[in-house]
CSV table of C-alpha atoms in Angstrom, one decimal:
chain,number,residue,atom,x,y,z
A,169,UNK,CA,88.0,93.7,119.1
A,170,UNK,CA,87.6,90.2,117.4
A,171,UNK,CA,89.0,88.4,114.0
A,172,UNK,CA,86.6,87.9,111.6
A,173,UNK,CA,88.8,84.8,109.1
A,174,UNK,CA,89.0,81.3,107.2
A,175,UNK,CA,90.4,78.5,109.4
A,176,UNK,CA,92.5,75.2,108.1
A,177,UNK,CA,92.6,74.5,104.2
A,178,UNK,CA,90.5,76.1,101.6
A,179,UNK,CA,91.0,76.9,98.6
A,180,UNK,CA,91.6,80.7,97.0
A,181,UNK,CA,91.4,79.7,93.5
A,182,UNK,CA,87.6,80.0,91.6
A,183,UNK,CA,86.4,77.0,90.2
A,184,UNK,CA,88.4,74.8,92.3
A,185,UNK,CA,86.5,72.0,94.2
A,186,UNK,CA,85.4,73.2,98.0
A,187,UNK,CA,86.1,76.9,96.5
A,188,UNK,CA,83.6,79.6,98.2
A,189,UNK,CA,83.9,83.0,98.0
A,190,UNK,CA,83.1,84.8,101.7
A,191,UNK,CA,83.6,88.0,102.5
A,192,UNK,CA,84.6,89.4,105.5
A,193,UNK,CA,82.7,92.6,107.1
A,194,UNK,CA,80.1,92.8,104.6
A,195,UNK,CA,77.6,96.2,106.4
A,196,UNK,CA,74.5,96.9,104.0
A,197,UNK,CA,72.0,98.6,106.0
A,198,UNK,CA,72.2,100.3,109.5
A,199,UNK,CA,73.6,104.2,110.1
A,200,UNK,CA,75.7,105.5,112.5
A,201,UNK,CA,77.4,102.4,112.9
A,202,UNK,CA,81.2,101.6,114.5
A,203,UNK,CA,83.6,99.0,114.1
A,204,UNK,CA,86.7,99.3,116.2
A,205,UNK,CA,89.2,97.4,116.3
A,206,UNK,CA,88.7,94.4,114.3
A,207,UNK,CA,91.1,92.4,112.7
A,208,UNK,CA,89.8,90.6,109.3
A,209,UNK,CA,91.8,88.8,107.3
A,210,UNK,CA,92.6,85.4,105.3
A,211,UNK,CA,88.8,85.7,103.9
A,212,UNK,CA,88.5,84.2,100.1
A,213,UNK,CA,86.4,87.8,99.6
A,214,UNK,CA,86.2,91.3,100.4
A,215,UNK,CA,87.8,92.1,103.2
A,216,UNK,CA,84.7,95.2,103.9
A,217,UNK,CA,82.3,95.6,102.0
A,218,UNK,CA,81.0,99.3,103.6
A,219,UNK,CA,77.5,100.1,101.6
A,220,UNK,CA,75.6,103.2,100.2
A,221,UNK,CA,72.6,102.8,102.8
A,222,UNK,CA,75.1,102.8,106.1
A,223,UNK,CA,75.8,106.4,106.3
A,224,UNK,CA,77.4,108.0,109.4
A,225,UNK,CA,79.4,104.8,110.1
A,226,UNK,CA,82.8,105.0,111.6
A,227,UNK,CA,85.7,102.2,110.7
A,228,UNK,CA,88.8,102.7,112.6
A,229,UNK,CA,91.8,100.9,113.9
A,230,UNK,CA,91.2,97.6,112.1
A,231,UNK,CA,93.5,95.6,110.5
A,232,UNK,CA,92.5,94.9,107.1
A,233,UNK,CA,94.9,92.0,104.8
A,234,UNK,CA,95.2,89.1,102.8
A,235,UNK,CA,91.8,88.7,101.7
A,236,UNK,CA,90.7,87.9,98.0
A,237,UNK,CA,91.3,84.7,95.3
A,238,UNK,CA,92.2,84.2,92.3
A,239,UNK,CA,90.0,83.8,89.1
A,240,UNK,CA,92.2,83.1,85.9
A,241,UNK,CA,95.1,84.5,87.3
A,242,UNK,CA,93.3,88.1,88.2
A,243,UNK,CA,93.3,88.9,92.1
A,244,UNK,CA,89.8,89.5,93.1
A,245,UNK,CA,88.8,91.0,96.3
A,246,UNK,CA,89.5,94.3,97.9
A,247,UNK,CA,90.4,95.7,101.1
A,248,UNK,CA,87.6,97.9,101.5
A,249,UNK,CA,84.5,98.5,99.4
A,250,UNK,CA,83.2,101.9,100.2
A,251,UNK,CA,79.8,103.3,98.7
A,252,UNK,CA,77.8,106.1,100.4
A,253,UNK,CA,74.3,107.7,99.5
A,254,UNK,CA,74.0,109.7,102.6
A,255,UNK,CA,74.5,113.1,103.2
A,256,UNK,CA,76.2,112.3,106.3
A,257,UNK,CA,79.9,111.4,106.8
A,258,UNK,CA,81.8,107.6,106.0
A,259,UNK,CA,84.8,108.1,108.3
A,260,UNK,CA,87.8,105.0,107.5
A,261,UNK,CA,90.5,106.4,110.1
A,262,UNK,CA,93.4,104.5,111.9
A,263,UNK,CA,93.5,101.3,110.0
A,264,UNK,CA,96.2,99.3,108.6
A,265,UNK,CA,95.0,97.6,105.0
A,266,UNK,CA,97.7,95.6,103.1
A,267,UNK,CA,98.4,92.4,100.9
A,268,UNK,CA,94.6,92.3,99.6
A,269,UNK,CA,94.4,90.3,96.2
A,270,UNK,CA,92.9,93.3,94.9
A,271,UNK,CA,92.8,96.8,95.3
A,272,UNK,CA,93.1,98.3,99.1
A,273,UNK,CA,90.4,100.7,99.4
A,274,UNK,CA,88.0,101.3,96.3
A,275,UNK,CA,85.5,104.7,96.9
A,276,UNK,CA,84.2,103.4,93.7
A,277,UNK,CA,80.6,102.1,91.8
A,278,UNK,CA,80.7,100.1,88.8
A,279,UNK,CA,77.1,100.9,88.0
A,280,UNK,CA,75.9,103.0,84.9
A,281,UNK,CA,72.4,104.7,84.1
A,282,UNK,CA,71.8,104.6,88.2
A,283,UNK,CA,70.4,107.9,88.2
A,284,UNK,CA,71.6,109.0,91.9
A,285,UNK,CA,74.9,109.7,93.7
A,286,UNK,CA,76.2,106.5,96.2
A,287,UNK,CA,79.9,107.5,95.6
A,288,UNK,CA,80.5,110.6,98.1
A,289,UNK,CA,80.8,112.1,101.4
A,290,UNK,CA,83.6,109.4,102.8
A,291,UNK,CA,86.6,110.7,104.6
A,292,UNK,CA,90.0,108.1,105.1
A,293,UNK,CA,92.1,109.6,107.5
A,294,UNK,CA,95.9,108.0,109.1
A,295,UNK,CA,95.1,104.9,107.6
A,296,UNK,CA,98.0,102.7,106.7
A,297,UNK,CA,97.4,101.5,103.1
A,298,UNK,CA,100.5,99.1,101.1
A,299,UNK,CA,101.0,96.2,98.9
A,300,UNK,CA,97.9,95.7,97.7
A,301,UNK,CA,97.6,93.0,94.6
A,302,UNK,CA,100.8,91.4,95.5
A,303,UNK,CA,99.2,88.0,96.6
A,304,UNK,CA,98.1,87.9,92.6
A,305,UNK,CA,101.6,88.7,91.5
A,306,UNK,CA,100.5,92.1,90.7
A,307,UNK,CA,100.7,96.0,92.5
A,308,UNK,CA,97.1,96.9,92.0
A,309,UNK,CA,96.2,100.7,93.7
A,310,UNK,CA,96.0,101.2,97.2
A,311,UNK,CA,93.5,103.4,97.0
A,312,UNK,CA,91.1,104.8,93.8
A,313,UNK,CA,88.1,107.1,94.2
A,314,UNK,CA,86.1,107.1,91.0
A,315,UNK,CA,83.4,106.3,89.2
A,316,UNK,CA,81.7,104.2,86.0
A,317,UNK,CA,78.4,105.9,85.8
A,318,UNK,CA,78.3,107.0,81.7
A,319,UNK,CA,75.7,108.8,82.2
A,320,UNK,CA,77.7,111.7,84.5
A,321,UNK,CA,75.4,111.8,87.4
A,322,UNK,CA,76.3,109.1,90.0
A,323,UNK,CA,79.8,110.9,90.5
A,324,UNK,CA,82.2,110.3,93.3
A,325,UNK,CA,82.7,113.6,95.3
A,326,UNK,CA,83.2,114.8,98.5
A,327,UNK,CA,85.8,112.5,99.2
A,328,UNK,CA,88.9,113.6,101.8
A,329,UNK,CA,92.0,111.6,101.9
A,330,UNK,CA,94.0,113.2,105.0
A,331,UNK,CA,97.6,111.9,106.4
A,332,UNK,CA,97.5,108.2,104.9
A,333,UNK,CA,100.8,106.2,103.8
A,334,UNK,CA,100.1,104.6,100.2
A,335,UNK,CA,102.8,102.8,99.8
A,336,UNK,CA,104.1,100.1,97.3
A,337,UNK,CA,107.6,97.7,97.4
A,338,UNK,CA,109.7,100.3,96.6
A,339,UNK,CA,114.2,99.6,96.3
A,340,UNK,CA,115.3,103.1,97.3
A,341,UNK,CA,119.0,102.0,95.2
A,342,UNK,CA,118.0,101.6,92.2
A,343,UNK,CA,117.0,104.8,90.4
A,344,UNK,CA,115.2,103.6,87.6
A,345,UNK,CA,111.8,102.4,89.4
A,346,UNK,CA,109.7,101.1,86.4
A,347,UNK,CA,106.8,98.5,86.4
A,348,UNK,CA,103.3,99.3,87.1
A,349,UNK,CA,102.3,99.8,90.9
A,350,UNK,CA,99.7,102.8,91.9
A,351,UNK,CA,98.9,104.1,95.1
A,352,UNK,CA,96.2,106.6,94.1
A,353,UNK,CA,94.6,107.0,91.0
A,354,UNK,CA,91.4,109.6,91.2
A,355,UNK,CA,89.0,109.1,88.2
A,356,UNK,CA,88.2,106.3,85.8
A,357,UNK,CA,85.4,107.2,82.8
A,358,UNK,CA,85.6,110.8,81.6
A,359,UNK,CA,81.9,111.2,81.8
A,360,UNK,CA,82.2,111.1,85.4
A,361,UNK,CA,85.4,113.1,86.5
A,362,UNK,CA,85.2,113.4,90.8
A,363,UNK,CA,84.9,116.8,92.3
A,364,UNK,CA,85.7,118.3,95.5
A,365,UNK,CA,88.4,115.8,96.6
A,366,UNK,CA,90.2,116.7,99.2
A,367,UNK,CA,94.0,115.2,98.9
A,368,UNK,CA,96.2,116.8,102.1
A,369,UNK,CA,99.5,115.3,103.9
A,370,UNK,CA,100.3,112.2,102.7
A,371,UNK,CA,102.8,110.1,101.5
A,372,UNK,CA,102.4,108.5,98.0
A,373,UNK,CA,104.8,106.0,97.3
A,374,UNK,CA,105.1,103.6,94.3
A,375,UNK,CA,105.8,102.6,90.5
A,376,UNK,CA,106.2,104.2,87.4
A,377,UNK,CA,102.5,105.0,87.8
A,378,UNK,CA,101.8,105.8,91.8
A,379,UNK,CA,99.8,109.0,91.0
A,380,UNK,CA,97.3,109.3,88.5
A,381,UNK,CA,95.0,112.0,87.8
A,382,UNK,CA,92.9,110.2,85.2
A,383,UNK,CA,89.7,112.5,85.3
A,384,UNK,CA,89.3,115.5,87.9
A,385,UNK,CA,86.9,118.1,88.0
A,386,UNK,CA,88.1,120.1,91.2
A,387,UNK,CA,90.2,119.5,93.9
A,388,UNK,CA,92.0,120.4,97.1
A,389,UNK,CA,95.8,118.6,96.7
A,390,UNK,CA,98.3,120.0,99.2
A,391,UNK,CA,101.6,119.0,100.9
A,392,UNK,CA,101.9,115.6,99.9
A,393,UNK,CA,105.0,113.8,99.3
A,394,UNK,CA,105.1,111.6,95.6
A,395,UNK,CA,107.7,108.8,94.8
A,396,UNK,CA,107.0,107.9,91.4
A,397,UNK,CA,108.0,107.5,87.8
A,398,UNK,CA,105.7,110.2,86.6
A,399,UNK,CA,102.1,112.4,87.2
A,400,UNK,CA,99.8,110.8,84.8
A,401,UNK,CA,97.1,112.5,83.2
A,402,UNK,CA,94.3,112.4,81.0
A,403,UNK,CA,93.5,114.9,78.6
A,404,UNK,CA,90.0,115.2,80.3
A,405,UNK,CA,91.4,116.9,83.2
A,406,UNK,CA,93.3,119.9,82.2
A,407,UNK,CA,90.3,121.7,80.7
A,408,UNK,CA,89.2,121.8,84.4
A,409,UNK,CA,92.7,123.1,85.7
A,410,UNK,CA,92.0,126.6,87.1
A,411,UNK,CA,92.2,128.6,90.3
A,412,UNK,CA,89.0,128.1,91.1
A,413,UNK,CA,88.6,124.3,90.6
A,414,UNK,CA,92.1,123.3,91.5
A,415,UNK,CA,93.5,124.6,94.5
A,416,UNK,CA,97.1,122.3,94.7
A,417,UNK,CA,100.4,123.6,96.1
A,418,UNK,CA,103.1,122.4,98.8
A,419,UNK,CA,103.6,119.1,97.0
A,420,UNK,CA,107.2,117.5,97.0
A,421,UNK,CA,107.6,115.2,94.0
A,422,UNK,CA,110.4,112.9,93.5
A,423,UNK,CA,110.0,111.6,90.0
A,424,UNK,CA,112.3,109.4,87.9
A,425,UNK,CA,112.3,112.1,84.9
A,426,UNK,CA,112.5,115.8,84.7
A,427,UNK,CA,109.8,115.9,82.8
A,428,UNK,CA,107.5,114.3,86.0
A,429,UNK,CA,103.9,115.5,84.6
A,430,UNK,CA,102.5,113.2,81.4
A,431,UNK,CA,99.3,114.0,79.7
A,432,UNK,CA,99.3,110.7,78.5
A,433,UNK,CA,99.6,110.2,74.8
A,434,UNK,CA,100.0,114.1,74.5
A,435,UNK,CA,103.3,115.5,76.0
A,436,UNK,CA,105.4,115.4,79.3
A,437,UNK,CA,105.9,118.6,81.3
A,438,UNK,CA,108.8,119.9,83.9
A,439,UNK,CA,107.2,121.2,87.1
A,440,UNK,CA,108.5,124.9,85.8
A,441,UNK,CA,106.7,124.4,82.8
A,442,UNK,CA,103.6,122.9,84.6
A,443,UNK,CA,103.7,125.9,86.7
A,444,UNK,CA,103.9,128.6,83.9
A,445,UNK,CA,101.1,126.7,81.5
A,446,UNK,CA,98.6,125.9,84.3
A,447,UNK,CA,98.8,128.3,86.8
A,448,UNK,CA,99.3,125.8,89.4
A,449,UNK,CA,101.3,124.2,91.9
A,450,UNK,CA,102.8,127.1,93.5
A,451,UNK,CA,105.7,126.5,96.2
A,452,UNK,CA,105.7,122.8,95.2
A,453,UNK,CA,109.5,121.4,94.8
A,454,UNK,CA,110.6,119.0,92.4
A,455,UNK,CA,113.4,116.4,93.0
A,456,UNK,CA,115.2,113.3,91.0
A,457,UNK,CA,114.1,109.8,93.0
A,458,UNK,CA,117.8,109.7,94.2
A,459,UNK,CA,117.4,112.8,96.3
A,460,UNK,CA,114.3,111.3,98.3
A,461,UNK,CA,115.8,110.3,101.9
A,462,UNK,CA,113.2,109.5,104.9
A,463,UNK,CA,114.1,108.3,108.2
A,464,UNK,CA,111.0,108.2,110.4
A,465,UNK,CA,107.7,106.6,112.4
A,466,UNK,CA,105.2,107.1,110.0
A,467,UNK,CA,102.4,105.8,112.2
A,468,UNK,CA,102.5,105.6,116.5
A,469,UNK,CA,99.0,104.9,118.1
A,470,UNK,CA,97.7,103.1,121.0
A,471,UNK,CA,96.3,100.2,120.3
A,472,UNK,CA,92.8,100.3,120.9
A,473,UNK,CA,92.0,97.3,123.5
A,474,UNK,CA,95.3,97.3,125.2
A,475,UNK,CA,96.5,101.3,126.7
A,476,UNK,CA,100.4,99.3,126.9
A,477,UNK,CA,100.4,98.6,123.3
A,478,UNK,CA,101.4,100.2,120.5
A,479,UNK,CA,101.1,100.2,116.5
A,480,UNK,CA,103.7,101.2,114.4
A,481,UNK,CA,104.5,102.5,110.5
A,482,UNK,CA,108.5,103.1,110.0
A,483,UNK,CA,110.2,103.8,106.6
A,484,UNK,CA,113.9,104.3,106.3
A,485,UNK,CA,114.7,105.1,102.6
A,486,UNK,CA,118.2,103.4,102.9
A,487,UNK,CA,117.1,100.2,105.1
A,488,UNK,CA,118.4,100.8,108.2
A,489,UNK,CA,117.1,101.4,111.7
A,490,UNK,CA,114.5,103.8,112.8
A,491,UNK,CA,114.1,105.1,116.1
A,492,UNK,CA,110.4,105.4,117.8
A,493,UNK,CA,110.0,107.6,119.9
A,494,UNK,CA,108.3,107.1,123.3
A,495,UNK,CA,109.3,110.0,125.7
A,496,UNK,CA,106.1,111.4,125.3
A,497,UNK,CA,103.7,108.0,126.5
A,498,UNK,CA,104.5,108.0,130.1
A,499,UNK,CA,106.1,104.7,129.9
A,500,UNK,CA,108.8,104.3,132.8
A,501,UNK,CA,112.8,103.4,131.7
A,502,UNK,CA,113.4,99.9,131.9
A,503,UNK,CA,109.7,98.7,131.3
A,504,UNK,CA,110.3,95.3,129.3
A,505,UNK,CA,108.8,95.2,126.2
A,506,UNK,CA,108.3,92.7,122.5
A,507,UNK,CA,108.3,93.9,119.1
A,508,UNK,CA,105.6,91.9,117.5
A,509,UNK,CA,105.1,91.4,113.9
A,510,UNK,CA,101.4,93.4,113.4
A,511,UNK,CA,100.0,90.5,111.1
A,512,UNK,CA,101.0,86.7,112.4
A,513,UNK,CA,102.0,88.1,115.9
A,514,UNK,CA,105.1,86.7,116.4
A,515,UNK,CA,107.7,88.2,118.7
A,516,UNK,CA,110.9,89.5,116.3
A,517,UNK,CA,112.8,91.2,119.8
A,518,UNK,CA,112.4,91.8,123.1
A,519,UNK,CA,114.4,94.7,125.4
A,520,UNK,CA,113.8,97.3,128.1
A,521,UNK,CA,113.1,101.3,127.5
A,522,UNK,CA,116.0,102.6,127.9
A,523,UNK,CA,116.6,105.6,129.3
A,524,UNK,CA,116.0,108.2,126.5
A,525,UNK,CA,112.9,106.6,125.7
A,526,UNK,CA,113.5,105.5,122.2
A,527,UNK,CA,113.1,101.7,120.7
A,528,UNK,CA,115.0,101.0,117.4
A,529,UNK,CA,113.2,99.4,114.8
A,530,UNK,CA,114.8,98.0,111.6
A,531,UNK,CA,112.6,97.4,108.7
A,532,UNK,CA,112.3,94.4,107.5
A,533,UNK,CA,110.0,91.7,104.9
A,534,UNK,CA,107.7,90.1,108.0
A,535,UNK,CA,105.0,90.9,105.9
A,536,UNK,CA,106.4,90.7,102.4
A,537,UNK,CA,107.5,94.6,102.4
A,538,UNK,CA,110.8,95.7,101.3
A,539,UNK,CA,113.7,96.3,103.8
A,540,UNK,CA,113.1,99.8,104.3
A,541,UNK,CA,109.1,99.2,105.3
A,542,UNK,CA,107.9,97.7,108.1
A,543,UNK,CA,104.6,97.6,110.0
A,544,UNK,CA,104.2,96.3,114.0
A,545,UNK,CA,103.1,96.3,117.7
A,546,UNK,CA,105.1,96.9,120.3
A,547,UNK,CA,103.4,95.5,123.3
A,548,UNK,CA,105.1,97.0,126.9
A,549,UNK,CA,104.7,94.9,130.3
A,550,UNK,CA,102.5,96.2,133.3
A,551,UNK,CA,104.7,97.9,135.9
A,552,UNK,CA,104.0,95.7,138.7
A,553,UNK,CA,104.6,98.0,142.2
A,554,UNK,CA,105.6,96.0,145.2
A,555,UNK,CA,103.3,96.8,148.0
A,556,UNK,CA,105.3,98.4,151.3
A,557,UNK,CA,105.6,96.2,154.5
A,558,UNK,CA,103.9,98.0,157.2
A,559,UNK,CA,107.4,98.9,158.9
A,560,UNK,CA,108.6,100.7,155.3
A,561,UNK,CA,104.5,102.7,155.8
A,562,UNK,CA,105.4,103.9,159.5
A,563,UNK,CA,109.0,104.6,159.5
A,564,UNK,CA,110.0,105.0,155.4
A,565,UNK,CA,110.5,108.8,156.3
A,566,UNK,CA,113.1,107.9,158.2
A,567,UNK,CA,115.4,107.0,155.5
């Protein structure tokens, strides 16, 4: 429960005079480690480095942003950094990672001819994950699990990615949504296509590009939601597509084509077509980007040093209000409360509960998002009870 950041001027551009790069949270030895509750941000680095000799360690309810610099134009630095040689589990859960120069969360090596696994056994749970690469002037992904390693052996597997927003600026009106942006790419080198990923209720939101595919081996891919222009593949991947290896179904895509499945360079697919060539995605649902419509909290949790404070996720597809709902926290009607912004916290309104315990929210750009995205706290006031006057303690039956 502390912020780990640059004070006053510095600059974020390499090569500049004064220019230094400093990370964050940078853990490279210790297991069974936890960090709660931190908020990091404003570094000229990696926001958190997590390492391959730090296994068992637990992340959660941080907030993660605006960390990185520029080096000829190219954002460097990423949200998180994960790497993990131990058998035992990397758990990234509850934390809100956004407006990195690079990419949000990389489960990733660069490192060929290694000769052991450091890329597995990590699981990212409820995190909230969006605009990542936007300080560089560029939609980078929010999250990629993959691999370098030529040789085949240090592959990333044994990854689970459970309930997470991935979001990119996104205008619901226009139709057309081209330009690069990716929320979740899964493979990079052929030679080292991930297994046993694990890819289960979330919401994948961004460009022409927000899901790609690039290199799987075998994987678990169930009742998520996709806005995008299209599924990307590479070739690599559909000789592993079979009931065994790829167990995917319940998906609802909203794609700007028909045609929503590209093996790149190769040939575009319709889900029915998909279906009938692959075996695959049964009960999934396919629907044109103007039929996508979402009114909702995406993310309500208690803030973890204050039990009257609340962080919030909303999305409304058409940029208007969304209503949070409270009825089940306990909080009494007419308990004053703020609406903070969750970066800079700065007050945006103030009211009371009313009486069917909801709070309206309307999306809006407080932390460069797009009207119908917003991210904040909601902080409510202690419920100060006057203490009875000895006359009210002897004879309150009375009345």
């Amino acid at each position: 429960n502390f912020e780990i950041t640059f004070l006053g001027d510095y600059p974020r551009n390499f090569g500049d005079p004064g220019f230094q790069k400093v990370n964050g949270l940078f853990h490279t030895l210790g297991e069974d480690c936890v960090f709660s509750g931190l908020r990091i941000f404003n570094n000229p680095g990696v926001g958190v480095g997590s390492w391959k000799k730090t296994g068992g360690t637990i992340i959660e309810y941080c907030k993660v942003y605006n960390n990185g610099h520029l080096r000829k134009d190219k954002g460097i630095g990423e949200g998180f950094y994960v790497q993990n040689q131990s058998d035992k589990e990397r758990i990234i859960r509850n934390n809100f990672i956004f407006n990195n120069y690079y990419k949000g969360i990389e489960v990733w090596s660069a490192s060929s001819g290694v000769g052991f696994e450091f890329v597995k056994n990590v699981r990212l749970e409820n995190n909230i994950i969006f605009n990542n690469g936007t300080p560089a002037g560029k939609h980078v992904d929010n999250l990629i699990i993959a691999s370098d390693d030529k040789e085949g052996i240090n592959v990333a597997r044994n990854i689970k990615v459970l309930n997470n927003v991935l979001y990119h600026n996104i205008n619901h009106e226009d139709n057309s949504n081209y330009g690069h942006g990716a929320s979740l790419t899964l493979g990079y080198n052929f030679k080292s296509p991930v297994r046993d990923i694990v890819v289960n209720d979330n919401l994948i939101i961004g460009k022409n590009n927000a899901l790609r595919l690039f290199h799987v081996k075998s994987m678990n891919f169930k009742r998520n939601t996709i806005y995008s222009g299209y599924v990307n593949f590479f070739n690599s991947t559909l000789n592993s597509i079979n009931k065994d290896s790829w167990a995917v179904s319940n998906n609802n895509y909203y794609t700007r084509k028909f045609k929503a499945f590209r093996v790149i360079k190769t040939r575009d697919f319709s889900l029915d077509e998909w279906q009938k060539e692959y075996k695959t995605e049964l009960h999934s649902e396919w629907n044109p980007l103007k039929n996508f419509k979402m009114n909702k909290a995406l993310y309500i949790e208690k803030s973890p040093d204050n039990a009257k404070s609340y962080e919030i996720a909303v999305l409304n597809s058409e940029a208007k209000s969304v209503q949070v709902d409270f009825t089940s926290s306990g909080i009494e009607e007419n308990t004053n409360y703020k609406i903070l912004d969750l970066a800079s916290g700065d007050i945006i309104e103030s009211g009371q509960l009313k009486s069917n315990k909801q709070i309206e929210i309307k999306p809006g750009n407080h932390n460069g998002t797009a009207l119908n995205f917003g991210v904040y706290t909601i902080e409510f006031e202690e419920v100060s009870k006057k203490r009875k006057s000895l006359f009210e303690r002897l004879f309150g039956w009375i009345f």
